[in-house]
PDB file of C-alpha atoms in Angstrom:
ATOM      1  CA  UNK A  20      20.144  43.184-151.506  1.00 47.00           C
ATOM      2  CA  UNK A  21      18.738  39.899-152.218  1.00 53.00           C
ATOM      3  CA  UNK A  22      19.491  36.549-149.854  1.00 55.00           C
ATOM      4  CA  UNK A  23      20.179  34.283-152.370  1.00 61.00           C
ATOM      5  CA  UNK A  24      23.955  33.148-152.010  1.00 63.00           C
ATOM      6  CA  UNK A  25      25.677  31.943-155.236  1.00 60.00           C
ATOM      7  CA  UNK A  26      28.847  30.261-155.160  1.00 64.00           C
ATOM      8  CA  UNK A  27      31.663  32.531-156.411  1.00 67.00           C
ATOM      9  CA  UNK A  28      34.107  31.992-159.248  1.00 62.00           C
ATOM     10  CA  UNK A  29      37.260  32.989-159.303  1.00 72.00           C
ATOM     11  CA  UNK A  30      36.586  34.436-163.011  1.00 86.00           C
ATOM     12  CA  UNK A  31      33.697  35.259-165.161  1.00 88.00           C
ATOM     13  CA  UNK A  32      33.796  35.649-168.948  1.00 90.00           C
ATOM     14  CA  UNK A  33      31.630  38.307-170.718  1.00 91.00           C
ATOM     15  CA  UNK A  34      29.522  35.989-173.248  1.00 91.00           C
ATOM     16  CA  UNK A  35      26.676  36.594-175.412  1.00 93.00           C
ATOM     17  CA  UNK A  36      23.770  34.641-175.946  1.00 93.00           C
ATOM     18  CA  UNK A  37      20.926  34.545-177.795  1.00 96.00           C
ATOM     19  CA  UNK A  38      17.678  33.907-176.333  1.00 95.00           C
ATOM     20  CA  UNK A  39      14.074  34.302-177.050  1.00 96.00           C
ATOM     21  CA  UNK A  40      12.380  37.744-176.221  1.00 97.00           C
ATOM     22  CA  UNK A  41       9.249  36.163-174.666  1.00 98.00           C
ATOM     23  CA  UNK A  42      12.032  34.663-172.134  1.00 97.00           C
ATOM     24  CA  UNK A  43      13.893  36.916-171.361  1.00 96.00           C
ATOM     25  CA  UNK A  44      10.953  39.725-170.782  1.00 97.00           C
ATOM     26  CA  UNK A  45       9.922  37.614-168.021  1.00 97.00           C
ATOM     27  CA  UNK A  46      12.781  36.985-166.671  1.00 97.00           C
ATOM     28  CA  UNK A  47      13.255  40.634-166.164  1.00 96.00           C
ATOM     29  CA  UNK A  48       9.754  41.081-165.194  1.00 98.00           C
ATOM     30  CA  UNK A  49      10.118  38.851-162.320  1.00 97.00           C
ATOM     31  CA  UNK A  50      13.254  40.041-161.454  1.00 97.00           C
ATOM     32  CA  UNK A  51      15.553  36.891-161.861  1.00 97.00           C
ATOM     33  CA  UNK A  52      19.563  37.772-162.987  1.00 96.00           C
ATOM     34  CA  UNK A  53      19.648  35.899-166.508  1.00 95.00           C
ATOM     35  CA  UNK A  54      23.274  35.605-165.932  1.00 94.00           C
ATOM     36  CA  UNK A  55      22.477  33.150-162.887  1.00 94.00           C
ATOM     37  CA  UNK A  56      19.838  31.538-164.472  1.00 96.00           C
ATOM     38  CA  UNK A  57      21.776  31.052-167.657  1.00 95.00           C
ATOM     39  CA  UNK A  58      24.724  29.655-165.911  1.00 95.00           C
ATOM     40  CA  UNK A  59      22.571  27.552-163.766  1.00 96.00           C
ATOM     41  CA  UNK A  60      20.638  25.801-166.869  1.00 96.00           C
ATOM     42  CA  UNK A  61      24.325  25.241-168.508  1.00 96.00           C
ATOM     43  CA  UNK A  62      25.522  23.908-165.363  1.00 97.00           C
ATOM     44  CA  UNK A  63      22.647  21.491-165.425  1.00 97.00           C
ATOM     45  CA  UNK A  64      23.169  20.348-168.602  1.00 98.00           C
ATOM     46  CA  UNK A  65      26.875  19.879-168.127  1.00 98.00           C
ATOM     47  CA  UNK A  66      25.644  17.483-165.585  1.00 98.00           C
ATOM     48  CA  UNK A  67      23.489  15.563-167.457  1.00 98.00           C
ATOM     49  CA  UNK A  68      25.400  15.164-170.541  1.00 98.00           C
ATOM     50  CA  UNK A  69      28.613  14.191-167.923  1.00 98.00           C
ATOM     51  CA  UNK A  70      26.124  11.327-166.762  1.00 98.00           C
ATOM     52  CA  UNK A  71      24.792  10.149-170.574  1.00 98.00           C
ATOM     53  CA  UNK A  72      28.353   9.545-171.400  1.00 98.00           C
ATOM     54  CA  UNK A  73      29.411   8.318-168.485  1.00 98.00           C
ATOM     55  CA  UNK A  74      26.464   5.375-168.871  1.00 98.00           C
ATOM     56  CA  UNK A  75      27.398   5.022-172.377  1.00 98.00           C
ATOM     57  CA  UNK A  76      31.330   4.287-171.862  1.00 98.00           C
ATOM     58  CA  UNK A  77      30.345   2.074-168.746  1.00 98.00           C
ATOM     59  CA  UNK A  78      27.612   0.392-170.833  1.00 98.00           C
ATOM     60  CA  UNK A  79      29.257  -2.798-171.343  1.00 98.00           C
ATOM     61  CA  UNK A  80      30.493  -2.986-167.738  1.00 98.00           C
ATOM     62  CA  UNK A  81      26.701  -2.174-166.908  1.00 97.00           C
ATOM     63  CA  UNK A  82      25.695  -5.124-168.671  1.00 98.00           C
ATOM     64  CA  UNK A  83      28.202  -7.705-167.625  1.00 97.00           C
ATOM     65  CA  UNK A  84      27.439  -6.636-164.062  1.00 95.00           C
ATOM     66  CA  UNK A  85      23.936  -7.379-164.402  1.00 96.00           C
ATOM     67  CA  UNK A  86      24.406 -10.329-166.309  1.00 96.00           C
ATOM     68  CA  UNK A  87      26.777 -11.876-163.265  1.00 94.00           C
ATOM     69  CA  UNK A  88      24.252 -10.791-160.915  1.00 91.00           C
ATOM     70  CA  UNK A  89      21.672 -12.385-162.452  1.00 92.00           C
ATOM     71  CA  UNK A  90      23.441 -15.828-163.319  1.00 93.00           C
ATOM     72  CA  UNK A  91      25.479 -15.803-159.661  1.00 89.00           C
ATOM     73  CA  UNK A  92      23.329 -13.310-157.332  1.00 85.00           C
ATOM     74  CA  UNK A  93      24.804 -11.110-155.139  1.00 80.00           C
ATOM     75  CA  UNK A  94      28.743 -11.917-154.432  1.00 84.00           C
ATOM     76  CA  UNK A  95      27.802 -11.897-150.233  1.00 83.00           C
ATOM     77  CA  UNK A  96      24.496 -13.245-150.867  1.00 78.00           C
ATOM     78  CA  UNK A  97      21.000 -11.949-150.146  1.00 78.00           C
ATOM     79  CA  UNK A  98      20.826  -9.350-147.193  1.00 80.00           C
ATOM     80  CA  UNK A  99      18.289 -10.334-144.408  1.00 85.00           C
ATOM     81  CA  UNK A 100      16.554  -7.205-145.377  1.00 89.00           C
ATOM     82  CA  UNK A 101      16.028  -8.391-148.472  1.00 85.00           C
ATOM     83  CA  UNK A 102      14.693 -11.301-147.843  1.00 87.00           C
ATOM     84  CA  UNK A 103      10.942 -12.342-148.464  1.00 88.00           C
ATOM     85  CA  UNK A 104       9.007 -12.156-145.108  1.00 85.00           C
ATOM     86  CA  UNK A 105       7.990 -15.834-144.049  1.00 79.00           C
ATOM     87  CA  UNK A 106       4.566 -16.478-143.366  1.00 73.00           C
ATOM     88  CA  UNK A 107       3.508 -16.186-139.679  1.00 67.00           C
ATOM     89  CA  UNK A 108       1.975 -19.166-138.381  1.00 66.00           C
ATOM     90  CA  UNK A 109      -1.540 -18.026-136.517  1.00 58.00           C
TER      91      UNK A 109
END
């Protein structure tokens, strides 16, 4: 029994995939579950193609935003942390 915890689905679908040999020898040899991984590495690139499309449909918003920062600042103005430090007088 291994201690790694995976969060449970309530269903799995039987799927095949193709991958390389070279891969999938050392997965095997290293003992990893290629199902895990496999979901894992889809998971992550759900993810990342979720966040490329969400930046392109918000690009205009994006770019307004900036713009309107950029011509009016910040709506509250600058936060004191933001400020530059004044020189201290010696």
């Amino acid at each position: 029994m291994t201690d790694r915890t995976y969060p449970q689905a309530e269903r799995r679908k039987r799927t095949n995939l193709t991958v390389r040999e070279d891969v999938m020898a050392e997965a095997k040899a290293l003992g990893l579950n290629a199902s895990r991984a496999a979901e894992a590495g889809i998971e992550a690139a759900i993810r990342e193609e979720k966040g490329r499309r969400w930046l392109e449909e918000n690009r205009e918003a994006i770019k307004a935003y900036n713009e309107r920062l950029e011509r009016d600042g910040p709506l509250l103005g600058t936060p004191a942390w933001a400020l530059p430090d004044e020189p201290s007088e010696a």
